[in-house]
Tab-separated table of N, CA and C in Angstrom:
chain	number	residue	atom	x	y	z
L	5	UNK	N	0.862	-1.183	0.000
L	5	UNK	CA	0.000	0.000	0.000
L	5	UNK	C	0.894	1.227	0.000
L	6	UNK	N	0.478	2.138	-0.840
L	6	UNK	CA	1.362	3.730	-1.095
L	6	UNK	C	0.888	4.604	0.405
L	7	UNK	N	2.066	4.768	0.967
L	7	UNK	CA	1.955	5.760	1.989
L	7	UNK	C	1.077	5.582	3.069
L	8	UNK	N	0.259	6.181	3.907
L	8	UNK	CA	-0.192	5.626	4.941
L	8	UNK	C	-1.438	6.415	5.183
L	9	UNK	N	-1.932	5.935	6.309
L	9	UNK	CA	-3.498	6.268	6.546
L	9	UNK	C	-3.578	7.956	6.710
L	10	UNK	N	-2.166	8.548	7.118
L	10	UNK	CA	-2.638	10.315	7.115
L	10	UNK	C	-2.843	10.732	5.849
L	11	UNK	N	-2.467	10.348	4.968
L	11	UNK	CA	-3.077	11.026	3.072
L	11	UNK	C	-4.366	10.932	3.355
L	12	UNK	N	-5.072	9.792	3.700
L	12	UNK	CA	-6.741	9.538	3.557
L	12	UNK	C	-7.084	10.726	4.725
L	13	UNK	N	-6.860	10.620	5.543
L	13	UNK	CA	-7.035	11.684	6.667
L	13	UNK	C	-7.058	13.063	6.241
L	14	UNK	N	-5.571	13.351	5.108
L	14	UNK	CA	-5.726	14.964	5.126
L	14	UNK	C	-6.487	14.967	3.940
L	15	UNK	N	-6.755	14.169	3.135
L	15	UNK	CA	-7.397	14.427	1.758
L	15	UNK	C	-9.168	14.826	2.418
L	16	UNK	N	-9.354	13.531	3.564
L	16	UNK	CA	-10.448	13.926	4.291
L	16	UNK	C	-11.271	15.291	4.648
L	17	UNK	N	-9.925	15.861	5.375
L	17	UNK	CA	-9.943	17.241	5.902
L	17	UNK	C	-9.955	18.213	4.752
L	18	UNK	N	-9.402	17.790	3.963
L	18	UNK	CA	-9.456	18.895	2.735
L	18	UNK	C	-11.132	18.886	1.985
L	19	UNK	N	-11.842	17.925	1.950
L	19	UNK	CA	-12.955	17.768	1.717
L	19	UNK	C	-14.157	18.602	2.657
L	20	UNK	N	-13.970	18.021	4.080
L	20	UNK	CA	-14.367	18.618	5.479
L	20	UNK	C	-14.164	20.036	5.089
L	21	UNK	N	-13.428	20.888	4.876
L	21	UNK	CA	-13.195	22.430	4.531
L	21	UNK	C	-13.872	22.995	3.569
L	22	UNK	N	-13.637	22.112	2.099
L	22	UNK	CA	-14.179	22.593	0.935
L	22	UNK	C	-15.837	22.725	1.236
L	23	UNK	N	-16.258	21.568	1.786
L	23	UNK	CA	-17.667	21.565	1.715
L	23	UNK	C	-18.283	22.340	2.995
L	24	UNK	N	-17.723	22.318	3.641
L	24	UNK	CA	-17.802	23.524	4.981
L	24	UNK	C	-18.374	24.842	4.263
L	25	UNK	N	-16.894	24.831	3.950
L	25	UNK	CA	-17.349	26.999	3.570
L	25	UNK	C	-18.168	27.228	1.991
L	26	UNK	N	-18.704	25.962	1.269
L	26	UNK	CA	-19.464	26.049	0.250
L	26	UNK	C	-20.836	25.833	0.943
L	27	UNK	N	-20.822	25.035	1.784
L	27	UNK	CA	-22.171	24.751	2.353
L	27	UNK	C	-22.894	26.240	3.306
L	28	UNK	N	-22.184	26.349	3.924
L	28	UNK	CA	-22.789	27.454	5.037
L	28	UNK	C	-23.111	28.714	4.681
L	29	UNK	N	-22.652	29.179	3.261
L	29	UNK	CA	-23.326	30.593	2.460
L	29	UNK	C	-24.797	30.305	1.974
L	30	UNK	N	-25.042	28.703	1.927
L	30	UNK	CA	-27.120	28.437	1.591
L	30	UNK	C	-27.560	27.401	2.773
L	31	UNK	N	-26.808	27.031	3.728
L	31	UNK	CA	-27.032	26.242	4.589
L	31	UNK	C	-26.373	26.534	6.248
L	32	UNK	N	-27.792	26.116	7.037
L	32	UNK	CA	-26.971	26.431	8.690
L	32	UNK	C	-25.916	26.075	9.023
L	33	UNK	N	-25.168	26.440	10.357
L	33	UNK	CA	-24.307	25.736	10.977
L	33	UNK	C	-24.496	24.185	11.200
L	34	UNK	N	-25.527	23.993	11.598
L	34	UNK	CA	-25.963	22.438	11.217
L	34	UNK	C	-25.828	21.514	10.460
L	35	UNK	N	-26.136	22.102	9.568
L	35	UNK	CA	-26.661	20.374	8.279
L	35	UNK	C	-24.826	21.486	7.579
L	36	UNK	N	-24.427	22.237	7.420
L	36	UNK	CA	-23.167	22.500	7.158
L	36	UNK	C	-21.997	21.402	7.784
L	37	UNK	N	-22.289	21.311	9.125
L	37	UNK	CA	-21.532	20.217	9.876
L	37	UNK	C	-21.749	18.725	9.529
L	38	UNK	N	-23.060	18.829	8.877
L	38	UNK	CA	-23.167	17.370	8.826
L	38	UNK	C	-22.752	16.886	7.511
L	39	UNK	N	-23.059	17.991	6.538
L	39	UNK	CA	-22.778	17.732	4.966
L	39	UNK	C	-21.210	18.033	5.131
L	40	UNK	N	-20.126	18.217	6.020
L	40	UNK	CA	-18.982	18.111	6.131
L	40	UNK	C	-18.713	16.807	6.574
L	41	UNK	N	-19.247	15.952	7.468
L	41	UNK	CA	-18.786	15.096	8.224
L	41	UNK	C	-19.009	13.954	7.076
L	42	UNK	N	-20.231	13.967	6.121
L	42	UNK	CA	-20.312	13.127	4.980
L	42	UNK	C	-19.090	13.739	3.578
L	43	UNK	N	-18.772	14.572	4.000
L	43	UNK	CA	-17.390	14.675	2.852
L	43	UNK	C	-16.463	14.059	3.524
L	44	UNK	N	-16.096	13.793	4.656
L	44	UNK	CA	-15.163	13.416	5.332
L	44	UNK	C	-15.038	11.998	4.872
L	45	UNK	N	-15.740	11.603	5.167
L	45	UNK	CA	-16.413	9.670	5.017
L	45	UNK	C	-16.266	9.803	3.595
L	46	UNK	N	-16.697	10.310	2.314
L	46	UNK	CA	-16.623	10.175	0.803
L	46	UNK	C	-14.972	10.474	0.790
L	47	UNK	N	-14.464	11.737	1.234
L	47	UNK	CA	-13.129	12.142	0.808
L	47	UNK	C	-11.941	10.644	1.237
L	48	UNK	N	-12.310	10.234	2.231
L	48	UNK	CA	-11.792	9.536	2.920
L	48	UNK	C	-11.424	7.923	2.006
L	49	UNK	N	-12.813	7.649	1.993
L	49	UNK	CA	-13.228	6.278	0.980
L	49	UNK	C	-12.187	6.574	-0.004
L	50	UNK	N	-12.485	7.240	-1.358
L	50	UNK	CA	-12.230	7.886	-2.147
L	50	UNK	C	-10.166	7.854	-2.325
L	51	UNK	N	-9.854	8.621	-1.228
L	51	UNK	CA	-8.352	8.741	-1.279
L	51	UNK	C	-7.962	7.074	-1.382
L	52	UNK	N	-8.291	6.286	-0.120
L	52	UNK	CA	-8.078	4.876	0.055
L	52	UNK	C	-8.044	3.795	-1.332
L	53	UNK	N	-9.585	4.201	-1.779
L	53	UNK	CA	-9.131	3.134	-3.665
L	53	UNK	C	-8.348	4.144	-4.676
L	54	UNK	N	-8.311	5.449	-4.297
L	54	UNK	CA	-6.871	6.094	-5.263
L	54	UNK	C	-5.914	5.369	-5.119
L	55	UNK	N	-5.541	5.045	-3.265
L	55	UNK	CA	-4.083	4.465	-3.236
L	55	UNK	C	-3.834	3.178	-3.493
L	56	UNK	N	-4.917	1.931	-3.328
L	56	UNK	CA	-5.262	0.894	-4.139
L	56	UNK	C	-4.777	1.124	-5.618
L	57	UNK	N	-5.394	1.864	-6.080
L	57	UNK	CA	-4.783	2.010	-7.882
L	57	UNK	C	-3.821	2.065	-8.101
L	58	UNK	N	-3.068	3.258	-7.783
L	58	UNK	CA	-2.055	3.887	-7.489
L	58	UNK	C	-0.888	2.537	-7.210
L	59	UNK	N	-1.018	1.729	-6.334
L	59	UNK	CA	-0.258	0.553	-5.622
L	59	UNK	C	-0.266	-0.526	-6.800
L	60	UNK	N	-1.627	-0.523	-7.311
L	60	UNK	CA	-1.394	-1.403	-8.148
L	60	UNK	C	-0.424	-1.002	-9.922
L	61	UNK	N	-0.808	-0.050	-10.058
L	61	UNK	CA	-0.082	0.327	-11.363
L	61	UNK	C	1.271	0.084	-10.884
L	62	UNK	N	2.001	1.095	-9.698
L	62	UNK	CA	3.234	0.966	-9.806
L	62	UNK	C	3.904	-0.532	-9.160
L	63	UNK	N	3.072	-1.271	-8.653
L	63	UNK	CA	3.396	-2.586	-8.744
L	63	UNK	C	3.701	-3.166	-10.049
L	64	UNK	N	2.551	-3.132	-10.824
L	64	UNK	CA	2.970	-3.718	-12.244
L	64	UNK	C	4.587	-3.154	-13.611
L	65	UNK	N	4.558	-1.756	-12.811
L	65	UNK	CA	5.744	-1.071	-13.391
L	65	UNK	C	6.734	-1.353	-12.719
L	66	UNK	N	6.777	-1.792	-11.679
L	66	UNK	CA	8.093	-2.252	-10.902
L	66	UNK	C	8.619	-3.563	-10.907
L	67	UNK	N	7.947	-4.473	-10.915
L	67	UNK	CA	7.545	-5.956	-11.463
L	67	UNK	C	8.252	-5.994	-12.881
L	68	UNK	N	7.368	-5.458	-13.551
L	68	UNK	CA	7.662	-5.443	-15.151
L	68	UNK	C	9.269	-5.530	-15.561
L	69	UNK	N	9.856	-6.445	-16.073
L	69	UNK	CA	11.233	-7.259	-16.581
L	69	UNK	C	11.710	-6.274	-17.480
L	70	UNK	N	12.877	-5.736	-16.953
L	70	UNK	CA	13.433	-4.594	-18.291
L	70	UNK	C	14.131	-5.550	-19.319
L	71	UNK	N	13.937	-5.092	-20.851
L	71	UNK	CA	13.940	-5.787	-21.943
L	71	UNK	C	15.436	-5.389	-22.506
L	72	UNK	N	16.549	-5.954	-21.972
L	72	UNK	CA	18.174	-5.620	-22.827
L	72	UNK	C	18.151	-5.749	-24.023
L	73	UNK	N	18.882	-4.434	-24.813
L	73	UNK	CA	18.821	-4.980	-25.982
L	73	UNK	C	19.307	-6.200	-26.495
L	74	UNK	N	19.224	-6.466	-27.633
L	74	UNK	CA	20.446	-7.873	-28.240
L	74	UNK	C	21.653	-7.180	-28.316
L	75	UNK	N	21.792	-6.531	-29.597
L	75	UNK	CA	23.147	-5.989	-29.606
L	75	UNK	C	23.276	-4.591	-29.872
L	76	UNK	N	24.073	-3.465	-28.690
L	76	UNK	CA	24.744	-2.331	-28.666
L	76	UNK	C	25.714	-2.086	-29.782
L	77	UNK	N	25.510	-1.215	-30.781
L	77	UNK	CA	26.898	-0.713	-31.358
L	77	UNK	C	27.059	0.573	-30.862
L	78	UNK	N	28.231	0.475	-30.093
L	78	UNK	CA	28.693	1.445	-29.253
L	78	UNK	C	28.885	3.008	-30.055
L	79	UNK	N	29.272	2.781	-31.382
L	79	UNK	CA	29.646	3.992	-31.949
L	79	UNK	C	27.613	4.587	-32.513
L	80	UNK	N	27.071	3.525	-32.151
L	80	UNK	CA	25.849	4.000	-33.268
L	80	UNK	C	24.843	5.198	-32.292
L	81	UNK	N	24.495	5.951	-33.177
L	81	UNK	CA	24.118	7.287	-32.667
L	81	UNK	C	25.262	8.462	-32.254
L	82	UNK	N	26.488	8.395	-32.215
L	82	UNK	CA	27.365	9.577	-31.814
L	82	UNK	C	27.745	10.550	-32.920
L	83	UNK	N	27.651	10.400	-34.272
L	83	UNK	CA	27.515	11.273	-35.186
L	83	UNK	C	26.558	11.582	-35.826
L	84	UNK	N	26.244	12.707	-36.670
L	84	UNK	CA	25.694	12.635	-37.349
L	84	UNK	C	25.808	13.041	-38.870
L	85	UNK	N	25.086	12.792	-39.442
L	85	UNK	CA	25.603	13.074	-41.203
L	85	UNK	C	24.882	13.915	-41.581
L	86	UNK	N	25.669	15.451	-41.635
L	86	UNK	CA	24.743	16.461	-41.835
L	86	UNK	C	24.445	17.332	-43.485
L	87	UNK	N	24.867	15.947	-44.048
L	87	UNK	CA	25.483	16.292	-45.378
L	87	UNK	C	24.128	15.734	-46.599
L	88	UNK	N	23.875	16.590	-47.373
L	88	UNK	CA	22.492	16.501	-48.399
L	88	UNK	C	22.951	16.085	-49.526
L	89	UNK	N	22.269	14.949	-50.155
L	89	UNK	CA	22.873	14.457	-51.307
L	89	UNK	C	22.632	15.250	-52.431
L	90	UNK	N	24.100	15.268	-53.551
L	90	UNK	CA	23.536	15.841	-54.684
L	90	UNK	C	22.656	15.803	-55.496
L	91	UNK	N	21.761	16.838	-55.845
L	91	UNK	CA	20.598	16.039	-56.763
L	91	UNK	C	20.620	17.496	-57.482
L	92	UNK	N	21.592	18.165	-58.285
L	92	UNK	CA	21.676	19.284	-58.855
L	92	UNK	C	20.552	18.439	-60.230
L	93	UNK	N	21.262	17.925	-60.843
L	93	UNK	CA	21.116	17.038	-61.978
L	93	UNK	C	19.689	16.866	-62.145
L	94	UNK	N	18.889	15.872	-61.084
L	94	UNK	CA	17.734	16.195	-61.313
L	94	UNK	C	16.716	17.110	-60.683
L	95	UNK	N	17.207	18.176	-59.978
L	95	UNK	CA	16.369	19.755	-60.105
L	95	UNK	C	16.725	20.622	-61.237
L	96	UNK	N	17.900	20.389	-62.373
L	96	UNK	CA	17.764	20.569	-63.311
L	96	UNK	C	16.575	20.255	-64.427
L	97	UNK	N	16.657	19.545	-64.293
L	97	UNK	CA	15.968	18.081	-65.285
L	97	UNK	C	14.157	18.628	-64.866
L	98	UNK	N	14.172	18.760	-63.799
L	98	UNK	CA	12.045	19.172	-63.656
L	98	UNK	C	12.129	20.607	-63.502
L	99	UNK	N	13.341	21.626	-63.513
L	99	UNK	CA	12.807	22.989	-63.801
L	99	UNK	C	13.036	22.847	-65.204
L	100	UNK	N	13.959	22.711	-66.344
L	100	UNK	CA	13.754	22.288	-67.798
L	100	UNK	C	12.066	21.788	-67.929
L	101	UNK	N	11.749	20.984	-67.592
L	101	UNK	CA	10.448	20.192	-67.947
L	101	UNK	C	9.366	21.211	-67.823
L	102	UNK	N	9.265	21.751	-66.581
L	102	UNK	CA	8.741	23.043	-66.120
L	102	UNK	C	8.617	24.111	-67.395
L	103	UNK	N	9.577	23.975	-67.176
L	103	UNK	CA	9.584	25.784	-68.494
L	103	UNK	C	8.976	25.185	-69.895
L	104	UNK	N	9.391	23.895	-70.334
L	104	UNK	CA	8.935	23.550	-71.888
L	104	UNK	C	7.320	23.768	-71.534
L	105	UNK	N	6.491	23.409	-70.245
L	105	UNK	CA	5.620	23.219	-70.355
L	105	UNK	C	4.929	21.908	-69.942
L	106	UNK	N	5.737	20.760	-69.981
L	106	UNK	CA	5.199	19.783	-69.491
L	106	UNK	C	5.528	19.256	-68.078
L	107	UNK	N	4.436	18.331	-67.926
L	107	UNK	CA	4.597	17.813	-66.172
L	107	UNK	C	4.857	16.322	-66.325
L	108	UNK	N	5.785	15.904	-65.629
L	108	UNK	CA	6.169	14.423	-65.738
L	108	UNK	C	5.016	13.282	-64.624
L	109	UNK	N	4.655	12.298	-65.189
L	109	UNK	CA	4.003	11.922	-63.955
L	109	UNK	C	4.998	10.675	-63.975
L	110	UNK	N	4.546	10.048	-62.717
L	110	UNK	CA	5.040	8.469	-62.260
L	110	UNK	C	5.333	7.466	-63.726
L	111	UNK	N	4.402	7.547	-64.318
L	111	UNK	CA	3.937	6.357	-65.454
L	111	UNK	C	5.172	6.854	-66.755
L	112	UNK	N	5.710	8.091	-66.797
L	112	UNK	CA	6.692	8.953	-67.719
L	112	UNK	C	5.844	8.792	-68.618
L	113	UNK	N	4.392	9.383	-68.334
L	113	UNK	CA	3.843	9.734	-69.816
L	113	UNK	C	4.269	11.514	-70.006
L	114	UNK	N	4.283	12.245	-70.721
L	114	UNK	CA	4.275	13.641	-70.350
L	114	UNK	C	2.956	14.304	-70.922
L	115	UNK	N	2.262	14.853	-69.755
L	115	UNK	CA	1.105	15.375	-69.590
L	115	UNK	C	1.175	17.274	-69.695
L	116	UNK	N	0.422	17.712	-70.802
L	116	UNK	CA	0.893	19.361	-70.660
L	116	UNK	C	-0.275	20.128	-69.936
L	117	UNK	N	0.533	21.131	-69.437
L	117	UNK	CA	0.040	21.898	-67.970
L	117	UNK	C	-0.838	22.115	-68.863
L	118	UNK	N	-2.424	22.201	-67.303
L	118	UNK	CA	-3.294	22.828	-67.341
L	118	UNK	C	-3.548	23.295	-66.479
L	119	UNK	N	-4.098	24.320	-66.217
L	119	UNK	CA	-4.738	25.493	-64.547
L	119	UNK	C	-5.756	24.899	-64.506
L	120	UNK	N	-5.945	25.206	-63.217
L	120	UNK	CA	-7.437	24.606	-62.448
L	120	UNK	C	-8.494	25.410	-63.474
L	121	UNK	N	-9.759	25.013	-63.208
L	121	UNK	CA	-10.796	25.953	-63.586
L	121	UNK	C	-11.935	25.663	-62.938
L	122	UNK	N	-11.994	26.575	-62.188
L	122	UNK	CA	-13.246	26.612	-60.943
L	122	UNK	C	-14.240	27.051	-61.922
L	123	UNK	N	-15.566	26.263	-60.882
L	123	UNK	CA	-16.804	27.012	-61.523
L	123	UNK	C	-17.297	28.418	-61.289
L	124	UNK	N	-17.847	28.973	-62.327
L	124	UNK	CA	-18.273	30.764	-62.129
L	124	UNK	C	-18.986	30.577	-61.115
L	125	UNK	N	-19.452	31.742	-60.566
L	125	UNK	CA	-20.418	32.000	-59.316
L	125	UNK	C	-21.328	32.466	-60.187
L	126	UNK	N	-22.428	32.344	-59.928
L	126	UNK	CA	-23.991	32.563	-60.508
L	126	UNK	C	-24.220	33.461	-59.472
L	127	UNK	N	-24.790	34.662	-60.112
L	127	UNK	CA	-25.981	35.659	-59.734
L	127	UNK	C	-27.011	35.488	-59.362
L	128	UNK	N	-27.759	36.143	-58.416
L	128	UNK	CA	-29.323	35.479	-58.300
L	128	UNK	C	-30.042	36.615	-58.790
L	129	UNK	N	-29.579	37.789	-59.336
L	129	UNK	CA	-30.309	38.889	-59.364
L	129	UNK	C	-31.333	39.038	-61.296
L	130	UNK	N	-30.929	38.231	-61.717
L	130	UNK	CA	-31.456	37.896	-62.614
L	130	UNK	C	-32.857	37.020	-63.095
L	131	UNK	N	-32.746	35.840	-61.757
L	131	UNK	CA	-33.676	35.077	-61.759
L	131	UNK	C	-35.326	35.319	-61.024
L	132	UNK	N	-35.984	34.101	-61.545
L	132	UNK	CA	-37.105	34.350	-61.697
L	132	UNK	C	-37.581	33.952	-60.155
L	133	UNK	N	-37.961	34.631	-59.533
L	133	UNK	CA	-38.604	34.851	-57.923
L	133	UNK	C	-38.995	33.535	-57.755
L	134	UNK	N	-39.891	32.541	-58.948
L	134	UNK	CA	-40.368	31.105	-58.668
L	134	UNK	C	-39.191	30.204	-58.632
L	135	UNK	N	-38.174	30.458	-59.385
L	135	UNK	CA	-36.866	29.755	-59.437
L	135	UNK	C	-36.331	29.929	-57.734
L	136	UNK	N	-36.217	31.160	-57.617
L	136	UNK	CA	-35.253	31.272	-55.830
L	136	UNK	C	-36.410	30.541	-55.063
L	137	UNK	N	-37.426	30.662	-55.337
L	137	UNK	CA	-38.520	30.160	-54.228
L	137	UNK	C	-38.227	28.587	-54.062
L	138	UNK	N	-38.078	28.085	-55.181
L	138	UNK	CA	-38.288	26.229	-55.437
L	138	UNK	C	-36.835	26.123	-54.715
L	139	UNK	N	-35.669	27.168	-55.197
L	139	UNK	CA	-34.413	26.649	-54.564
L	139	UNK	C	-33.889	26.711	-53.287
L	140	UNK	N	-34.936	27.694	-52.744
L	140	UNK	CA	-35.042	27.420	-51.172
L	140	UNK	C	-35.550	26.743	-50.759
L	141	UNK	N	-37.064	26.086	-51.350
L	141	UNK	CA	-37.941	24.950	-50.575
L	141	UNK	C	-36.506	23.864	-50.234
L	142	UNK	N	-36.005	23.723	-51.652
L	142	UNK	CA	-35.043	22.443	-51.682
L	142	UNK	C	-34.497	22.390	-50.700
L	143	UNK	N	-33.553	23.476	-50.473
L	143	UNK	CA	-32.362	23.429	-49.295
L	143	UNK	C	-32.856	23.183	-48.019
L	144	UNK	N	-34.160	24.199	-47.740
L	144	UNK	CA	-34.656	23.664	-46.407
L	144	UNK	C	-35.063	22.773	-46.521
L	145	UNK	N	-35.942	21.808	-47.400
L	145	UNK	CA	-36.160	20.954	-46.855
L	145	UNK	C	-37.696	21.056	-46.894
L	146	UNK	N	-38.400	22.014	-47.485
L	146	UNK	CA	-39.523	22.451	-47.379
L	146	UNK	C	-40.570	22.217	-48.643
């Protein structure tokens, strides 16, 4: 078990307080005392299967068999290679392709550029009042 019966105790008391001075601004000195003495008993419960959990996880993490590697190469990871391979040659080769105009795909067919072409936006100021009417029933639903 993690730690000992004063955690449940002060977690207790910390409950006993909270519900104290929340209770007694809509409730008497009375049932304030009593709706404290039942936080006490919940806060209390409460801390106790935290530390149950708590006991049990780090049981299972402490338990748990650390896994050695097979084999260390001592030098592996201490440098690094901060060096970019040449590829002048072919960023040559697709800005050329670029400028003639064509785009290379996977398959090396050569495909010639085209721009997107979005659809126009339509006006409504033209149309016929029964047209906007039907195209609102639609959308709502109506």
């Amino acid at each position: 078990m993690m730690g000992s019966w004063r955690w449940n105790v002060g977690l207790g008391l910390f409950g006993v307080v909270l519900t104290f001075l929340f209770s007694l601004d809509s409730n008497g000195l009375g049932v304030s005392a009593v709706r404290s003495v039942y936080a006490f008993i919940a806060f209390f419960v409460l801390a106790y299967l935290f530390r149950i959990v708590l006991a049990a996880v780090f049981r299972e993490i402490v338990t748990k068999p650390v896994q050695e590697p097979e084999t260390m190469d001592e030098n592996k990871g201490s440098t690094v290679d901060m060096s970019t391979p040449d590829e002048t040659d072919q960023l040559n080769e697709m800005l050329r392709m670029q400028l003639d105009g064509n785009v290379k795909t996977d398959t090396d067919e050569q495909v010639p550029f085209q721009p997107l072409t979005p659809p126009k936006l339509v006006s409504t100021q033209n149309k016929e009042p029964e047209e906007l009417a039907k195209a609102i029933r639609h959308l709502t639903g109506g």
